[in-house]
Amino acid sequence: MSDVNETTVPSKVPVFGSVGFAYREGIGKYATYLKVAWLPAVVAAAVMTLPSYVMPHLLSNDGAQDQVADTFSQFFSSEFIVALLLATVLQVLLVIPLYAVWYRQAAMGPEFALGGSKWPYGTRERRLLMASLFLFLCCVIFVAVLFAVLSTVATGALAFIVGFSAIVAYVYCIGRMIPLLVGAAVGDEVSVSESWQITQGQGWRIFFSVLVLVISSALLFALIGFIAGMGGGFVIVIFSSLFGAFGETIGRLVLDAVLAFIVILPSLAVYCCFQSGVYGRLRERLLALRDRHPA
């Protein structure tokens, strides 16, 4: 049983304790996490490497003189944005079972994970999907409003201050919505109001926990990816020299598969464990809140 199941739950979310739990579970028990959800993990790995093949075609310059400016304009083109949104929705749809299993694995233990060779997409997964789409919609609205403000109102130093403050506020708010996701996966079905209430007084602790986790995991997995990429580059060169274009394609597929299982999936496991760890330390508050205000 995971640490989150302890009957004595701290009243405060420990900044470094939450990050430590994420690494102990997500990295220390990574093989176990793959075992309980190998099919969703394989599907997630395939879906999350798809953009690396699609986006270069959407951003092709076709010999334009100013390639940087042309790429920048294409990045904000309607075709690219639509493709990016569709790819994101597809990822969310197909990665939800993996998130659900790993949330339950970290929060409740393997006997409740319901993974393995199964493809879980029941009530809890659908609720997690709705919660994820809600937060994704919030992200889209936030980005749209921020770009509108920065492009019409703020300039120079003011633009930096406004943008930085907005990002801090957004991360703070999203951090307080963590119970919304994990609660859906474990069957608690936490509302937005309940999530906000049980994280009261914990928002900045969660914020700094997220900050520590993002910085440390970015450095760790960037290093792992760089080392693997260097070795994979040699493999691609060898395959290409032996089998031509076909060999190069096979080499890239092999490299992407390796990166998926040593960078992408471990990072997802760490983030799932982090969110489950935070939720586990707040669940007693949820139960107390529901005892005081029964439905």
GROMACS .gro file of C-alpha atoms in nm:
model
  295
    1MET     CA    1   0.000   0.000   0.000
    2SER     CA    2   0.129   0.345  -0.091
    3ASP     CA    3   0.225   0.617   0.156
    4VAL     CA    4  -0.093   0.802   0.062
    5ASN     CA    5  -0.304   0.541   0.239
    6GLU     CA    6  -0.166   0.612   0.584
    7THR     CA    7  -0.439   0.688   0.834
    8THR     CA    8  -0.246   0.983   0.978
    9VAL     CA    9  -0.251   1.235   0.696
   10PRO     CA   10  -0.056   1.561   0.742
   11SER     CA   11  -0.275   1.870   0.752
   12LYS     CA   12  -0.029   2.052   0.528
   13VAL     CA   13   0.108   1.953   0.189
   14PRO     CA   14   0.487   1.919   0.232
   15VAL     CA   15   0.668   2.079  -0.059
   16PHE     CA   16   0.970   1.852  -0.078
   17GLY     CA   17   0.779   1.558   0.070
   18SER     CA   18   0.535   1.559  -0.221
   19VAL     CA   19   0.817   1.576  -0.474
   20GLY     CA   20   1.006   1.299  -0.293
   21PHE     CA   21   0.697   1.077  -0.298
   22ALA     CA   22   0.661   1.137  -0.673
   23TYR     CA   23   1.016   1.020  -0.741
   24ARG     CA   24   1.002   0.727  -0.497
   25GLU     CA   25   0.689   0.596  -0.662
   26GLY     CA   26   0.724   0.708  -1.023
   27ILE     CA   27   1.094   0.624  -1.065
   28GLY     CA   28   1.159   0.379  -0.783
   29LYS     CA   29   0.860   0.163  -0.879
   30TYR     CA   30   0.848   0.243  -1.250
   31ALA     CA   31   0.860  -0.124  -1.351
   32THR     CA   32   0.555  -0.192  -1.133
   33TYR     CA   33   0.368   0.096  -1.291
   34LEU     CA   34   0.442  -0.040  -1.638
   35LYS     CA   35   0.331  -0.388  -1.530
   36VAL     CA   36  -0.010  -0.280  -1.405
   37ALA     CA   37  -0.081  -0.072  -1.717
   38TRP     CA   38   0.131  -0.210  -1.999
   39LEU     CA   39  -0.138  -0.179  -2.269
   40PRO     CA   40  -0.239   0.181  -2.187
   41ALA     CA   41   0.133   0.263  -2.158
   42VAL     CA   42   0.209   0.131  -2.507
   43VAL     CA   43  -0.086   0.321  -2.656
   44ALA     CA   44   0.011   0.640  -2.470
   45ALA     CA   45   0.371   0.613  -2.589
   46ALA     CA   46   0.257   0.578  -2.949
   47VAL     CA   47   0.009   0.866  -2.931
   48MET     CA   48   0.249   1.104  -2.757
   49THR     CA   49   0.523   1.055  -3.016
   50LEU     CA   50   0.281   1.121  -3.304
   51PRO     CA   51   0.328   1.502  -3.309
   52SER     CA   52   0.700   1.459  -3.383
   53TYR     CA   53   0.599   1.311  -3.720
   54VAL     CA   54   0.303   1.538  -3.798
   55MET     CA   55   0.421   1.885  -3.695
   56PRO     CA   56   0.727   1.906  -3.927
   57HIS     CA   57   0.494   1.866  -4.227
   58LEU     CA   58   0.266   2.140  -4.098
   59LEU     CA   59   0.566   2.371  -4.049
   60SER     CA   60   0.744   2.305  -4.377
   61ASN     CA   61   0.890   2.624  -4.523
   62ASP     CA   62   0.906   2.516  -4.887
   63GLY     CA   63   1.217   2.720  -4.957
   64ALA     CA   64   1.097   3.046  -4.808
   65GLN     CA   65   1.368   3.310  -4.779
   66ASP     CA   66   1.287   3.412  -4.423
   67GLN     CA   67   1.242   3.069  -4.271
   68VAL     CA   68   1.219   3.190  -3.910
   69ALA     CA   69   0.947   3.442  -3.983
   70ASP     CA   70   0.765   3.195  -4.210
   71THR     CA   71   0.772   2.924  -3.944
   72PHE     CA   72   0.649   3.172  -3.683
   73SER     CA   73   0.356   3.276  -3.903
   74GLN     CA   74   0.270   2.911  -3.976
   75PHE     CA   75   0.283   2.830  -3.606
   76PHE     CA   76  -0.004   3.073  -3.548
   77SER     CA   77  -0.191   2.974  -3.864
   78SER     CA   78  -0.543   2.838  -3.828
   79GLU     CA   79  -0.442   2.503  -3.983
   80PHE     CA   80  -0.164   2.448  -3.731
   81ILE     CA   81  -0.378   2.549  -3.433
   82VAL     CA   82  -0.661   2.319  -3.542
   83ALA     CA   83  -0.417   2.031  -3.594
   84LEU     CA   84  -0.258   2.098  -3.255
   85LEU     CA   85  -0.598   2.104  -3.083
   86LEU     CA   86  -0.705   1.780  -3.253
   87ALA     CA   87  -0.377   1.610  -3.161
   88THR     CA   88  -0.416   1.726  -2.800
   89VAL     CA   89  -0.775   1.598  -2.777
   90LEU     CA   90  -0.667   1.266  -2.928
   91GLN     CA   91  -0.387   1.238  -2.675
   92VAL     CA   92  -0.624   1.316  -2.389
   93LEU     CA   93  -0.874   1.054  -2.506
   94LEU     CA   94  -0.620   0.776  -2.542
   95VAL     CA   95  -0.395   0.860  -2.248
   96ILE     CA   96  -0.681   0.882  -1.995
   97PRO     CA   97  -0.673   0.506  -1.912
   98LEU     CA   98  -0.303   0.529  -1.830
   99TYR     CA   99  -0.353   0.831  -1.605
  100ALA     CA  100  -0.647   0.663  -1.432
  101VAL     CA  101  -0.455   0.342  -1.360
  102TRP     CA  102  -0.146   0.525  -1.238
  103TYR     CA  103  -0.350   0.763  -1.020
  104ARG     CA  104  -0.510   0.462  -0.854
  105GLN     CA  105  -0.180   0.275  -0.830
  106ALA     CA  106  -0.017   0.565  -0.645
  107ALA     CA  107  -0.317   0.656  -0.431
  108MET     CA  108  -0.464   0.315  -0.349
  109GLY     CA  109  -0.216   0.041  -0.439
  110PRO     CA  110  -0.191  -0.219  -0.720
  111GLU     CA  111  -0.495  -0.416  -0.611
  112PHE     CA  112  -0.713  -0.117  -0.703
  113ALA     CA  113  -0.530  -0.009  -1.018
  114LEU     CA  114  -0.736  -0.227  -1.257
  115GLY     CA  115  -0.474  -0.222  -1.528
  116GLY     CA  116  -0.257  -0.500  -1.668
  117SER     CA  117  -0.370  -0.622  -2.008
  118LYS     CA  118  -0.711  -0.455  -1.965
  119TRP     CA  119  -0.816  -0.133  -2.131
  120PRO     CA  120  -1.005   0.047  -1.853
  121TYR     CA  121  -1.259   0.300  -1.977
  122GLY     CA  122  -1.542   0.286  -1.726
  123THR     CA  123  -1.725   0.547  -1.522
  124ARG     CA  124  -1.416   0.671  -1.340
  125GLU     CA  125  -1.221   0.707  -1.664
  126ARG     CA  126  -1.506   0.902  -1.822
  127ARG     CA  127  -1.519   1.133  -1.522
  128LEU     CA  128  -1.144   1.181  -1.543
  129LEU     CA  129  -1.184   1.259  -1.914
  130MET     CA  130  -1.445   1.525  -1.840
  131ALA     CA  131  -1.229   1.678  -1.568
  132SER     CA  132  -0.928   1.680  -1.803
  133LEU     CA  133  -1.126   1.841  -2.084
  134PHE     CA  134  -1.254   2.103  -1.840
  135LEU     CA  135  -0.899   2.194  -1.736
  136PHE     CA  136  -0.785   2.184  -2.101
  137LEU     CA  137  -1.065   2.428  -2.190
  138CYS     CA  138  -0.952   2.653  -1.904
  139CYS     CA  139  -0.599   2.640  -2.048
  140VAL     CA  140  -0.719   2.734  -2.397
  141ILE     CA  141  -0.921   3.027  -2.262
  142PHE     CA  142  -0.627   3.141  -2.049
  143VAL     CA  143  -0.385   3.135  -2.344
  144ALA     CA  144  -0.631   3.315  -2.572
  145VAL     CA  145  -0.699   3.588  -2.317
  146LEU     CA  146  -0.331   3.627  -2.232
  147PHE     CA  147  -0.231   3.664  -2.599
  148ALA     CA  148  -0.512   3.913  -2.653
  149VAL     CA  149  -0.403   4.121  -2.354
  150LEU     CA  150  -0.033   4.111  -2.441
  151SER     CA  151  -0.093   4.199  -2.805
  152THR     CA  152  -0.330   4.490  -2.745
  153VAL     CA  153  -0.253   4.637  -2.404
  154ALA     CA  154   0.085   4.549  -2.260
  155THR     CA  155   0.425   4.620  -2.415
  156GLY     CA  156   0.786   4.598  -2.299
  157ALA     CA  157   0.845   4.551  -1.927
  158LEU     CA  158   0.472   4.572  -1.859
  159ALA     CA  159   0.413   4.278  -2.094
  160PHE     CA  160   0.664   4.069  -1.899
  161ILE     CA  161   0.509   4.160  -1.564
  162VAL     CA  162   0.156   4.088  -1.684
  163GLY     CA  163   0.255   3.763  -1.854
  164PHE     CA  164   0.459   3.637  -1.560
  165SER     CA  165   0.188   3.725  -1.307
  166ALA     CA  166  -0.077   3.558  -1.521
  167ILE     CA  167   0.125   3.237  -1.551
  168VAL     CA  168   0.187   3.227  -1.174
  169ALA     CA  169  -0.184   3.278  -1.108
  170TYR     CA  170  -0.277   3.009  -1.361
  171VAL     CA  171  -0.040   2.749  -1.214
  172TYR     CA  172  -0.166   2.837  -0.866
  173CYS     CA  173  -0.528   2.780  -0.970
  174ILE     CA  174  -0.455   2.460  -1.164
  175GLY     CA  175  -0.261   2.326  -0.866
  176ARG     CA  176  -0.570   2.370  -0.653
  177MET     CA  177  -0.765   2.164  -0.908
  178ILE     CA  178  -0.548   1.852  -0.862
  179PRO     CA  179  -0.816   1.681  -0.645
  180LEU     CA  180  -1.054   1.717  -0.938
  181LEU     CA  181  -0.842   1.478  -1.148
  182VAL     CA  182  -0.727   1.223  -0.892
  183GLY     CA  183  -1.066   1.219  -0.722
  184ALA     CA  184  -1.233   1.124  -1.049
  185ALA     CA  185  -0.985   0.840  -1.106
  186VAL     CA  186  -1.024   0.687  -0.759
  187GLY     CA  187  -1.403   0.722  -0.752
  188ASP     CA  188  -1.443   1.019  -0.515
  189GLU     CA  189  -1.584   1.253  -0.784
  190VAL     CA  190  -1.459   1.581  -0.638
  191SER     CA  191  -1.636   1.898  -0.752
  192VAL     CA  192  -1.461   2.223  -0.842
  193SER     CA  193  -1.598   2.382  -0.526
  194GLU     CA  194  -1.478   2.092  -0.306
  195SER     CA  195  -1.136   2.097  -0.470
  196TRP     CA  196  -1.101   2.467  -0.399
  197GLN     CA  197  -1.216   2.427  -0.039
  198ILE     CA  198  -0.991   2.137   0.058
  199THR     CA  199  -0.686   2.312  -0.090
  200GLN     CA  200  -0.758   2.629   0.107
  201GLY     CA  201  -0.439   2.739   0.277
  202GLN     CA  202  -0.239   2.490   0.068
  203GLY     CA  203  -0.229   2.673  -0.265
  204TRP     CA  204   0.121   2.817  -0.236
  205ARG     CA  205   0.260   2.493  -0.095
  206ILE     CA  206   0.121   2.310  -0.396
  207PHE     CA  207   0.251   2.584  -0.626
  208PHE     CA  208   0.607   2.559  -0.497
  209SER     CA  209   0.584   2.179  -0.502
  210VAL     CA  210   0.490   2.197  -0.870
  211LEU     CA  211   0.775   2.442  -0.932
  212VAL     CA  212   1.032   2.214  -0.766
  213LEU     CA  213   0.898   1.909  -0.949
  214VAL     CA  214   0.889   2.076  -1.292
  215ILE     CA  215   1.244   2.213  -1.265
  216SER     CA  216   1.398   1.896  -1.123
  217SER     CA  217   1.217   1.659  -1.361
  218ALA     CA  218   1.291   1.879  -1.663
  219LEU     CA  219   1.663   1.872  -1.584
  220LEU     CA  220   1.661   1.497  -1.511
  221PHE     CA  221   1.468   1.384  -1.816
  222ALA     CA  222   1.640   1.634  -2.047
  223LEU     CA  223   1.972   1.481  -1.945
  224ILE     CA  224   1.842   1.126  -1.996
  225GLY     CA  225   1.693   1.224  -2.331
  226PHE     CA  226   2.014   1.393  -2.443
  227ILE     CA  227   2.227   1.088  -2.360
  228ALA     CA  228   1.978   0.852  -2.525
  229GLY     CA  229   1.949   1.081  -2.826
  230MET     CA  230   2.324   1.088  -2.875
  231GLY     CA  231   2.339   0.709  -2.875
  232GLY     CA  232   2.029   0.686  -3.092
  233GLY     CA  233   2.184   0.920  -3.346
  234PHE     CA  234   2.466   0.673  -3.403
  235VAL     CA  235   2.213   0.392  -3.443
  236ILE     CA  236   2.021   0.593  -3.704
  237VAL     CA  237   2.342   0.663  -3.897
  238ILE     CA  238   2.432   0.293  -3.894
  239PHE     CA  239   2.082   0.186  -4.003
  240SER     CA  240   2.079   0.451  -4.273
  241SER     CA  241   2.418   0.343  -4.414
  242LEU     CA  242   2.308  -0.020  -4.420
  243PHE     CA  243   1.949   0.007  -4.542
  244GLY     CA  244   1.914   0.359  -4.683
  245ALA     CA  245   1.598   0.564  -4.622
  246PHE     CA  246   1.410   0.261  -4.490
  247GLY     CA  247   1.683   0.197  -4.236
  248GLU     CA  248   1.676   0.560  -4.126
  249THR     CA  249   1.299   0.538  -4.070
  250ILE     CA  250   1.338   0.219  -3.867
  251GLY     CA  251   1.618   0.377  -3.663
  252ARG     CA  252   1.405   0.679  -3.582
  253LEU     CA  253   1.112   0.459  -3.480
  254VAL     CA  254   1.339   0.259  -3.249
  255LEU     CA  255   1.481   0.577  -3.098
  256ASP     CA  256   1.133   0.722  -3.043
  257ALA     CA  257   1.020   0.399  -2.875
  258VAL     CA  258   1.321   0.404  -2.644
  259LEU     CA  259   1.271   0.771  -2.558
  260ALA     CA  260   0.903   0.705  -2.489
  261PHE     CA  261   0.984   0.440  -2.230
  262ILE     CA  262   1.279   0.612  -2.063
  263VAL     CA  263   1.167   0.977  -2.081
  264ILE     CA  264   0.798   1.032  -2.165
  265LEU     CA  265   0.637   0.753  -1.962
  266PRO     CA  266   0.862   0.792  -1.654
  267SER     CA  267   0.786   1.165  -1.649
  268LEU     CA  268   0.414   1.088  -1.669
  269ALA     CA  269   0.450   0.840  -1.383
  270VAL     CA  270   0.626   1.101  -1.172
  271TYR     CA  271   0.357   1.363  -1.234
  272CYS     CA  272   0.075   1.113  -1.169
  273CYS     CA  273   0.238   1.009  -0.843
  274PHE     CA  274   0.290   1.370  -0.743
  275GLN     CA  275  -0.077   1.454  -0.796
  276SER     CA  276  -0.188   1.137  -0.615
  277GLY     CA  277   0.045   1.222  -0.327
  278VAL     CA  278  -0.100   1.571  -0.295
  279TYR     CA  279  -0.453   1.433  -0.312
  280GLY     CA  280  -0.380   1.168  -0.052
  281ARG     CA  281  -0.272   1.438   0.193
  282LEU     CA  282  -0.591   1.632   0.127
  283ARG     CA  283  -0.842   1.349   0.121
  284GLU     CA  284  -0.906   1.365   0.495
  285ARG     CA  285  -1.017   1.723   0.443
  286LEU     CA  286  -1.256   1.608   0.170
  287LEU     CA  287  -1.411   1.344   0.396
  288ALA     CA  288  -1.443   1.595   0.680
  289LEU     CA  289  -1.602   1.847   0.445
  290ARG     CA  290  -1.857   1.593   0.327
  291ASP     CA  291  -1.934   1.490   0.683
  292ARG     CA  292  -2.012   1.852   0.766
  293HIS     CA  293  -2.212   1.905   0.447
  294PRO     CA  294  -2.365   1.571   0.341
  295ALA     CA  295  -2.523   1.561  -0.003
   0.00000   0.00000   0.00000
